[in-house]
Short mmCIF file of C-alpha atoms and ligand atoms in Angstrom, two decimals:
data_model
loop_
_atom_site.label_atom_id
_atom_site.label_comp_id
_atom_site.label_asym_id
_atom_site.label_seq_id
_atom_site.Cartn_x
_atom_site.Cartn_y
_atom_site.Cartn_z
CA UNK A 63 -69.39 -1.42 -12.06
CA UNK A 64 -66.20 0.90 -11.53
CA UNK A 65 -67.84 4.58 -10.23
CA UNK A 66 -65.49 7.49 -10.43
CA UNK A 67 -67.84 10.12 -7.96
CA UNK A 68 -66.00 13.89 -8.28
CA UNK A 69 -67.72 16.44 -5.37
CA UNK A 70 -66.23 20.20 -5.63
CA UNK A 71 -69.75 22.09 -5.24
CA UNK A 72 -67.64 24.14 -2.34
CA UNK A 73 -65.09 23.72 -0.41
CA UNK A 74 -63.94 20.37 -0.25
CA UNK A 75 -62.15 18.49 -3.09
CA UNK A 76 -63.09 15.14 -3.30
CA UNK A 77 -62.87 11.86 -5.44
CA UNK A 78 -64.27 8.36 -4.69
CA UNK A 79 -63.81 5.59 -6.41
CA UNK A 80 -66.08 2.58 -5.66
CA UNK A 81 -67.09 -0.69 -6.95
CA UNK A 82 -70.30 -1.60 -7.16
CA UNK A 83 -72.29 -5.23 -7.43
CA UNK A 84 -75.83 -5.77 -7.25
CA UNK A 85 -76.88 -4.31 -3.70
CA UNK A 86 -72.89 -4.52 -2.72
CA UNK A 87 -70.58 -1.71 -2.77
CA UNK A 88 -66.64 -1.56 -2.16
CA UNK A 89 -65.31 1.45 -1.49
CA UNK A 90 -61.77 1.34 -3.69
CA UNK A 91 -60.66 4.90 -2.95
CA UNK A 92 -61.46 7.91 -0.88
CA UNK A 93 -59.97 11.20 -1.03
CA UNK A 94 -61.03 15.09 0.54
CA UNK A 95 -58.78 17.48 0.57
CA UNK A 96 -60.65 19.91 2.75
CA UNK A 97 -59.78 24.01 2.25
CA UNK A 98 -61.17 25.07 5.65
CA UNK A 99 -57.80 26.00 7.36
CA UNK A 100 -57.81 28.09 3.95
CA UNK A 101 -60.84 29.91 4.41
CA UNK A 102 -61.37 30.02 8.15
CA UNK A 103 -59.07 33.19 7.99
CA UNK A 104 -61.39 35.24 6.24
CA UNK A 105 -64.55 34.08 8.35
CA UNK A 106 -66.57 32.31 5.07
CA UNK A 107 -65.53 30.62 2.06
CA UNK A 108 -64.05 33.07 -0.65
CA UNK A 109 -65.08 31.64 -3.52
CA UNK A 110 -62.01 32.44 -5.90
CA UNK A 111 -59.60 31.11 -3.40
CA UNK A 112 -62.26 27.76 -3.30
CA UNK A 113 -61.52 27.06 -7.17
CA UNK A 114 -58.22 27.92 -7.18
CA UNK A 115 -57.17 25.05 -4.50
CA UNK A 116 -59.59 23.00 -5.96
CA UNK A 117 -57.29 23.49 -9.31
CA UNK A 118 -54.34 22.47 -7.53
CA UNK A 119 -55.95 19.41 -5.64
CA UNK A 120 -57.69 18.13 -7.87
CA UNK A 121 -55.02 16.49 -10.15
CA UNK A 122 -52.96 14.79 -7.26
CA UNK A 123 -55.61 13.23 -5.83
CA UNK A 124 -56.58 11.89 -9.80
CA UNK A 125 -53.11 10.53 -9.63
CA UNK A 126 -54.25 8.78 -6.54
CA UNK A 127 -57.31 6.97 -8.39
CA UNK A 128 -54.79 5.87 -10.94
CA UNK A 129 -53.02 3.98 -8.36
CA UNK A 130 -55.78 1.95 -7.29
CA UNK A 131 -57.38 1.72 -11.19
CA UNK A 132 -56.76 2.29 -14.26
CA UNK A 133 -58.97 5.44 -15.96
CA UNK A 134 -60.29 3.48 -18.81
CA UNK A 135 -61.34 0.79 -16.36
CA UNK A 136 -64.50 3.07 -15.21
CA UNK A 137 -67.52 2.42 -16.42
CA UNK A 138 -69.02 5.41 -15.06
CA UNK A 139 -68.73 8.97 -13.70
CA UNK A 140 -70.59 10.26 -11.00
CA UNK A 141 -70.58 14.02 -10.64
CA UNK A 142 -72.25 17.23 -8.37
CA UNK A 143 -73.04 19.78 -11.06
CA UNK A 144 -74.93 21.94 -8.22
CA UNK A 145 -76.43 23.25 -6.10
CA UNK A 146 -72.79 25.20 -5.03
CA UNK A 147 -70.50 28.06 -5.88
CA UNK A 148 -70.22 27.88 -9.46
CA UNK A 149 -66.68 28.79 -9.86
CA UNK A 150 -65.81 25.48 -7.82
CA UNK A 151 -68.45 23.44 -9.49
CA UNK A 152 -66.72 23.79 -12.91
CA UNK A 153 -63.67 22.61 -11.28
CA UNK A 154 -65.20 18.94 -11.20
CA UNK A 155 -67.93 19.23 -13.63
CA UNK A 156 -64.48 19.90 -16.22
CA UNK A 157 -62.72 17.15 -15.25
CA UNK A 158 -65.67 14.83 -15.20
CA UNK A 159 -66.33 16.14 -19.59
CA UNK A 160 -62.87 15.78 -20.03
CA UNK A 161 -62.14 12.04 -18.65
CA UNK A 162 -65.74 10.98 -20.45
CA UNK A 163 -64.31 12.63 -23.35
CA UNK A 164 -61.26 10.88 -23.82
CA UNK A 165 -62.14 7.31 -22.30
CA UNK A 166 -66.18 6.92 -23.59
CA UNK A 167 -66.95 6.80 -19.94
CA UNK A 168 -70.82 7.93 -19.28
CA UNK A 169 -71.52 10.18 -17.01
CA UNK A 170 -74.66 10.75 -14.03
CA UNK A 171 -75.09 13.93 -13.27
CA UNK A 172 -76.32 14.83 -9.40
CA UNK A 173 -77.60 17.06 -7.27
CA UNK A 174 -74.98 17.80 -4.44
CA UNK A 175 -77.71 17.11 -1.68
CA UNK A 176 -78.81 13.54 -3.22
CA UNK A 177 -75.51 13.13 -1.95
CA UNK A 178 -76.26 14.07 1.61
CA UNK A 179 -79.51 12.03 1.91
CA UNK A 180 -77.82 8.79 0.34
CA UNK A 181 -74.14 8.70 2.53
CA UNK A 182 -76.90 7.57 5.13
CA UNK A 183 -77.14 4.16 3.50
CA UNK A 184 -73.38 3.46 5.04
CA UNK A 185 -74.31 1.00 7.70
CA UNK A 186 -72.62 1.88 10.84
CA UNK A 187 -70.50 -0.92 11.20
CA UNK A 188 -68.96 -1.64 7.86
CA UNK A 189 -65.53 -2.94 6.65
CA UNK A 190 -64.03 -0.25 4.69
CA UNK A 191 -62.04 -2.58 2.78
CA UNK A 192 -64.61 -4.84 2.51
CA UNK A 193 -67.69 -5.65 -0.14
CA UNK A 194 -70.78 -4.36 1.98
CA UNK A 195 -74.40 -4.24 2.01
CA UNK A 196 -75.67 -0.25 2.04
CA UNK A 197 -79.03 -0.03 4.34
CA UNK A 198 -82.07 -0.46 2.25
CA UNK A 199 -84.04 2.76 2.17
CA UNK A 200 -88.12 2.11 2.16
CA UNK A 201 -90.36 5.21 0.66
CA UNK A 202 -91.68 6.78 1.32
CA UNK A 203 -88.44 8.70 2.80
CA UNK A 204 -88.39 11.97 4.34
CA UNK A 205 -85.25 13.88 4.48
CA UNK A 206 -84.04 16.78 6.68
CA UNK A 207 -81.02 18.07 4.83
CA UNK A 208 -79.61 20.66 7.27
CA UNK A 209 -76.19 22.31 6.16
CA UNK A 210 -74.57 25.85 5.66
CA UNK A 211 -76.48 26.37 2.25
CA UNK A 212 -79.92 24.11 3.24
CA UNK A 213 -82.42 23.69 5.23
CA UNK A 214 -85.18 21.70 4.03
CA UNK A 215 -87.66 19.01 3.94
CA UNK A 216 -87.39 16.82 1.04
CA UNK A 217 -90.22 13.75 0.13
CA UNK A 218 -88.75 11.21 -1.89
CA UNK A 219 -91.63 8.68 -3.15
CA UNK A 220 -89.65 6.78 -5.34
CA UNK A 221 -85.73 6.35 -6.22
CA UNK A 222 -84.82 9.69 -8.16
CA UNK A 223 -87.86 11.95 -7.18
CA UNK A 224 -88.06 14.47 -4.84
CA UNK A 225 -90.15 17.17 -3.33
CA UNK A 226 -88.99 19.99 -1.23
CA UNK A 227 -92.18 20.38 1.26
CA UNK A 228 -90.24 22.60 3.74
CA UNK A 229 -88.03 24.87 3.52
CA UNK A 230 -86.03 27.71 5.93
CA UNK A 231 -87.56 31.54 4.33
CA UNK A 232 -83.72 33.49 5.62
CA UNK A 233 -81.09 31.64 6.68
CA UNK A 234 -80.30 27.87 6.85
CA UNK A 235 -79.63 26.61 10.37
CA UNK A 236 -75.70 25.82 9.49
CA UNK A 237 -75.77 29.42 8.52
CA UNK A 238 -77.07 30.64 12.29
CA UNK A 239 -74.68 28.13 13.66
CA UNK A 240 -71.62 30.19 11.89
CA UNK A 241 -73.04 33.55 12.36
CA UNK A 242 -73.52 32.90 16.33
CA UNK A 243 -70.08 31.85 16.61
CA UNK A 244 -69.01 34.95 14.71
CA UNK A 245 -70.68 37.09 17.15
CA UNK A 246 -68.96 34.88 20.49
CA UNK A 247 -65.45 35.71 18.46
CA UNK A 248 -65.37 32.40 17.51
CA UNK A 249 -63.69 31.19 14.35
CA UNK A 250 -65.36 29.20 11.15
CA UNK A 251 -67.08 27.11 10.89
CA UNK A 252 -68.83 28.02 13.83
CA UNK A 253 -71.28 25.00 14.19
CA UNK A 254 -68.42 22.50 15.55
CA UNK A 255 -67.16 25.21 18.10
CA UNK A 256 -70.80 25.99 19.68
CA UNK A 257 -71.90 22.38 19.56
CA UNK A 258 -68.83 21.81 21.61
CA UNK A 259 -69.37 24.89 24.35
CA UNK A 260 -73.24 23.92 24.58
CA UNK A 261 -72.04 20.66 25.99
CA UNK A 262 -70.87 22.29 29.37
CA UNK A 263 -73.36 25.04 29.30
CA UNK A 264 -77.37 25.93 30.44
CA UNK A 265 -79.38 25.30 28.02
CA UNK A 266 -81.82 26.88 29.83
CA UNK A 267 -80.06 30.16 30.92
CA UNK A 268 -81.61 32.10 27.73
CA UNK A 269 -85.14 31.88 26.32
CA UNK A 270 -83.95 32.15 22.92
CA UNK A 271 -87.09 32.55 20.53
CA UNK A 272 -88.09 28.93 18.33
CA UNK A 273 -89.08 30.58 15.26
CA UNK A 274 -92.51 29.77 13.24
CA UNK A 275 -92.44 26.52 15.56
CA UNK A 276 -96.40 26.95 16.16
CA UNK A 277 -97.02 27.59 12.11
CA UNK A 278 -99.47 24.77 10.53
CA UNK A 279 -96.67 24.76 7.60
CA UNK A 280 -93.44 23.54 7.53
CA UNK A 281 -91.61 26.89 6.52
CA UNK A 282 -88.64 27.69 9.13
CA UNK A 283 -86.58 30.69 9.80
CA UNK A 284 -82.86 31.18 11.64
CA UNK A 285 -82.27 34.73 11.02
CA UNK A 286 -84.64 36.24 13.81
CA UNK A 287 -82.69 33.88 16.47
CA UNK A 288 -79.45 35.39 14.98
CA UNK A 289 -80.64 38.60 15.54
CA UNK A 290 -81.86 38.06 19.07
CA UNK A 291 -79.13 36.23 20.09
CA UNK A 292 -77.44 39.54 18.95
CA UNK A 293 -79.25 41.60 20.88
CA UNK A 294 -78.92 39.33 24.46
CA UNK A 295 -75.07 39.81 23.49
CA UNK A 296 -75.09 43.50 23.50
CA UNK A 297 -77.26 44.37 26.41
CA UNK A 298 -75.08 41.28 28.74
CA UNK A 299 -72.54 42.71 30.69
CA UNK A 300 -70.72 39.49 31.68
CA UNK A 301 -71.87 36.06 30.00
CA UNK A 302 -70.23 32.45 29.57
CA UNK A 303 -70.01 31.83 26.23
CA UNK A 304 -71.00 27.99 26.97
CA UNK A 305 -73.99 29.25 28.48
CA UNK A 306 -75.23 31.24 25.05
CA UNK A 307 -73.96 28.62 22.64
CA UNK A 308 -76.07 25.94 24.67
CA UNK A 309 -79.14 28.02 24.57
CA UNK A 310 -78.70 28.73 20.80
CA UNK A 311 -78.18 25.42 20.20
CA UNK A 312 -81.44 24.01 22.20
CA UNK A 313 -83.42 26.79 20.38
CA UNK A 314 -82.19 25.36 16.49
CA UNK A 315 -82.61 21.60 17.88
CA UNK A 316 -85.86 22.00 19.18
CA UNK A 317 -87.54 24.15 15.98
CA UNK A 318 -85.85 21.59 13.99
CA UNK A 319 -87.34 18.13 15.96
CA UNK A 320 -90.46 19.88 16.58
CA UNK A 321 -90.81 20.65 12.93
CA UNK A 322 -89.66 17.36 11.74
CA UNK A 323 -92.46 15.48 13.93
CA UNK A 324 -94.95 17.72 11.91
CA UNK A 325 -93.62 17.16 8.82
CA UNK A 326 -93.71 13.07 9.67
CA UNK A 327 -97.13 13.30 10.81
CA UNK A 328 -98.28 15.03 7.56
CA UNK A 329 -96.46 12.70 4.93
CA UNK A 330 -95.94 9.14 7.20
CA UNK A 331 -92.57 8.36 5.76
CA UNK A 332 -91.08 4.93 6.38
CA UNK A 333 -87.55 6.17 6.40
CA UNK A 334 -86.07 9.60 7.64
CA UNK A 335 -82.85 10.56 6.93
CA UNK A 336 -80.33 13.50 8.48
CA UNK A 337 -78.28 14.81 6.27
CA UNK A 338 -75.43 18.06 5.74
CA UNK A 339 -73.12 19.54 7.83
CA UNK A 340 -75.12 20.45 10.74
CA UNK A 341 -76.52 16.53 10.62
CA UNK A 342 -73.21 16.43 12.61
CA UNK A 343 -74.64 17.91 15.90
CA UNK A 344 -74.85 15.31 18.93
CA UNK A 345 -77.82 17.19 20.48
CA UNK A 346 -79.91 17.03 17.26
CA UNK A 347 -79.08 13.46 16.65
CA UNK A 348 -79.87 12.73 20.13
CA UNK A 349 -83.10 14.36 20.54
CA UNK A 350 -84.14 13.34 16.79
CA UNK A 351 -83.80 9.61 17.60
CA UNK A 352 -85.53 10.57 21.47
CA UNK A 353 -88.52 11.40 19.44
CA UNK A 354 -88.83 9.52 16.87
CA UNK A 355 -88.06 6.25 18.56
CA UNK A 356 -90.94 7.40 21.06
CA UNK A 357 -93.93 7.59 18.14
CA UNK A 358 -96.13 4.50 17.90
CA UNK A 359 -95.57 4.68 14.06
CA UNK A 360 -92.03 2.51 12.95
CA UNK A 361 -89.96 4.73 11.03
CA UNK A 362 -86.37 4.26 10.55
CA UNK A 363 -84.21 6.93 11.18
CA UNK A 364 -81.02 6.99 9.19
CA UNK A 365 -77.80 9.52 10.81
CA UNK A 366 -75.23 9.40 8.87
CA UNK A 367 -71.74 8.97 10.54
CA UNK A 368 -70.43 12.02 11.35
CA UNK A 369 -67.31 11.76 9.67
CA UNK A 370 -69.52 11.64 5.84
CA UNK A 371 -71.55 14.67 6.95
CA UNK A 372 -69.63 17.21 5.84
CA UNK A 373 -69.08 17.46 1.87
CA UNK A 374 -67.10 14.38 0.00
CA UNK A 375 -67.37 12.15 -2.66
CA UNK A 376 -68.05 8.96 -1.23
CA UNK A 377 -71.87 10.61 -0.70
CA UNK A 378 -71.55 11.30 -4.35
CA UNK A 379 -70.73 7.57 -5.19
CA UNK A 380 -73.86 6.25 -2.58
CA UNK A 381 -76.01 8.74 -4.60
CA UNK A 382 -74.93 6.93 -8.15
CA UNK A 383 -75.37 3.82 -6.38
CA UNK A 384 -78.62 4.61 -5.25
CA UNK A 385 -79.73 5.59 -8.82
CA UNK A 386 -78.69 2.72 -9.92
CA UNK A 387 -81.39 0.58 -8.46
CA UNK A 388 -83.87 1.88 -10.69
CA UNK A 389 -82.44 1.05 -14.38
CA UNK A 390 -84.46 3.09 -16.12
CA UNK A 391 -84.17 6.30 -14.11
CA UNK A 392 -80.07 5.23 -14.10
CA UNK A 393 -80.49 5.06 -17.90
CA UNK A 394 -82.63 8.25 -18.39
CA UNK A 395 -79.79 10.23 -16.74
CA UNK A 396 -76.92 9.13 -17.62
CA UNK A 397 -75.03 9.52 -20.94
CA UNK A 398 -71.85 9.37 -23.10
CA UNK A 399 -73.00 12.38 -24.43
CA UNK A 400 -73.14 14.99 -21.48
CA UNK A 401 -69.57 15.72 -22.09
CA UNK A 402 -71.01 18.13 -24.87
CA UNK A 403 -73.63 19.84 -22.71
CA UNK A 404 -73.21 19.05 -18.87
CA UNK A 405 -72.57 22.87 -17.28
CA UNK A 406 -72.42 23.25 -13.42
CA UNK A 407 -75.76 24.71 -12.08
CA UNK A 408 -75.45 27.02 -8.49
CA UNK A 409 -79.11 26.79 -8.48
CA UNK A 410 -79.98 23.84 -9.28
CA UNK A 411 -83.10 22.28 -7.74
CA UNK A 412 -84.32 18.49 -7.05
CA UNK A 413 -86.69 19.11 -9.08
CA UNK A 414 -84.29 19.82 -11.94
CA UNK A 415 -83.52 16.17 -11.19
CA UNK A 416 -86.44 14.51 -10.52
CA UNK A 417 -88.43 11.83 -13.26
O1 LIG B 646 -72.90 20.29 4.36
P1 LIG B 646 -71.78 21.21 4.74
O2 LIG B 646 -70.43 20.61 4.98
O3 LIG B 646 -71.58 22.31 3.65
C1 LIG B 646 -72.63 22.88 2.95
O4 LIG B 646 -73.06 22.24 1.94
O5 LIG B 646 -73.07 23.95 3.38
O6 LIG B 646 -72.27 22.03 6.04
C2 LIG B 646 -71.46 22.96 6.71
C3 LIG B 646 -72.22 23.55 7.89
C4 LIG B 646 -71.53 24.75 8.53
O7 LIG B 646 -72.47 25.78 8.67
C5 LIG B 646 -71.08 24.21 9.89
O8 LIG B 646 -71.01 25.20 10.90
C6 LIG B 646 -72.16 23.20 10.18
O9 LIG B 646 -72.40 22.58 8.94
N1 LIG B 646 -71.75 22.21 11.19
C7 LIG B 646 -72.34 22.06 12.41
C8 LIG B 646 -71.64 21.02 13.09
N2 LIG B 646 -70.65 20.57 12.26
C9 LIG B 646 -70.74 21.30 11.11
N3 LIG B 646 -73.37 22.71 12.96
C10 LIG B 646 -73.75 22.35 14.21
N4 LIG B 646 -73.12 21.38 14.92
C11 LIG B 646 -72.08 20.69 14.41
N5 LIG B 646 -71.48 19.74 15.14
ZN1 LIG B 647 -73.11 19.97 1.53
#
């Protein structure tokens, strides 16, 4: 099966084209045209300026599909109609009606961050020109998607269900990442930059708080550590800047292992999966796996490679794929039809998605 996966939930343009047998998947085509040079002059994404690139990306890198396949050769059309910024989720959703519209292709519509917990099933060492086997995920799996829009625990029991059983009550951790960073004069996104200066400084130096890490639930908050991160800042005199993005950084990486060992000891998942932007932080990955290897309990942890953690379509295409194992769920979503009625969603939930 030919998948055409389209991802423009923010600010990356992206188009994937795979081809898919079985359990095997070749990746045909990969594409992101990333806007970040765009919008790291204004400190955020601006979402007008988001669609309007998006506009003019989208189309050349179509062209670039072409080259590899002809349009009426896919059989399907894998799209993110939310969660995102809804002026750059119509973007894709658009083109997605219009090419199911003209060549009958079907379309599956997903939730952007089905996305981030399937790009995990890329096996670490894979051929990308080659036919290869994606990892096989057991349930049940336990995701911690951790970007600039989410941070949350999500159960998955069975192929196409979800439950979010944790969830950040402010900010999401990406979000504390970028706003830190902002505060050190640093530019966007911030999370690369401090990951980066924590490596050569004291993560120790500052007793930055670990919010709600004693709380029975498994509710999280960033926006308190913002704040007194904020407040060391203005009463400092002098301060290394490696020294307060290390801190910061230990104080996000140990709320977020010490919640995720609750959250494994309450639902015993046989997979757990990193996922989003943030997934991309060597101290989290490396004190994730620390723990988890360490529990008597075999769980599998899935990182995905760093290079798929921030938004693209190729996650897109592993979350149609995914689907896919389960006809009936595969069948229940997809249709020729959605070209009438598909609209983008910015709020949509997994449980909009679920069956
Ligand atoms: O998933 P993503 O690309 O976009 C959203 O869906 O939000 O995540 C972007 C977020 C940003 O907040 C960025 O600062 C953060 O991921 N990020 C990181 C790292 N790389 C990206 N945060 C911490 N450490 C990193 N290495
Ligand atoms: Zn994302």
């Amino acid at each position: 099966m030919n998948i055409l996966a389209i991802e423009t939930s923010c600010d990356e343009t992206s188009l994937a084209l795979v081809r898919t047998k079985k359990n095997n998947v070749e990746i045909l085509g990969h594409f992101v045209h990333s806007q970040i040079k765009i919008h790291s002059q204004y400190g955020g994404v601006v979402p007008e300026v988001a669609a309007r690139n998006h506009i003019i990306k989208i189309f050349p890198l179509l062209e670039k599909i072409k080259k590899i396949l002809p349009l009426e050769k896919i059989d399907l059309i894998a799209i993110t109609y939310g969660p995102g910024l809804i002026t750059s989720l119509m973007i894709g959703v658009w083109l997605a009606k219009t090419l199911s519209y003209i060549f009958k292709i079907p379309i599956l519509p997903l939730n952007h961050l089905e996305g981030h917990i399937a790009v995990s099933m890329l096996p670490e060492q894979y051929d990308a020109k080659k036919t290869f086997q994606p990892l096989s995920v057991e349930f049940p799996l336990l995701a911690l998607i951790v970007s600039g829009g989410h941070t949350e625990f999500i159960l998955s029991k069975k192929i196409g269900h979800y439950e979010i059983v944790g969830e950040t009550l402010d900010d999401s951790a990406g979000e504390a990442f970028d706003k830190v960073a902002k505060l050190l004069g640093l530019s966007y996104p911030g999370g690369p930059i401090i990951s980066r200066l924590a490596f050569r400084g004291d993560r120790k130096k500052y007793p930055f708080p670990r919010p709600m890490i004693q709380s029975k639930n498994l509710e999280m908050s960033f926006s308190g550590l913002k704040t007194s991160v904020r407040y060391t800042l203005e009463k400092l005199k002098q301060y290394k800047k490696e020294d307060i993005a290390a801190s910061f950084e230990e104080a996000v990486v140990e709320t977020l292992v010490t919640k995720t060992l609750q959250a494994i000891k309450k639902y015993n998942p046989k997979t757990m999966i990193l996922g989003g932007g943030v997934a991309a932080n060597n101290r989290l990955r490396e004190m994730l796996s620390l723990k988890i290897n360490a529990l008597p309990e075999t769980i599998r942890l899935f990182l995905p490679q760093k290079q798929f953690t921030t938004d693209n379509a190729l996650m897109i295409a592993m979350a149609a794929f995914m689907i896919q194992q389960n006809k009936k769920i595969a069948e229940k979503r997809t249709s020729l039809e959605h070209w009438k009625s598909l609209a983008p969603d910015p709020n949509l939930t997994l449980r909009d998605v679920s069956r």
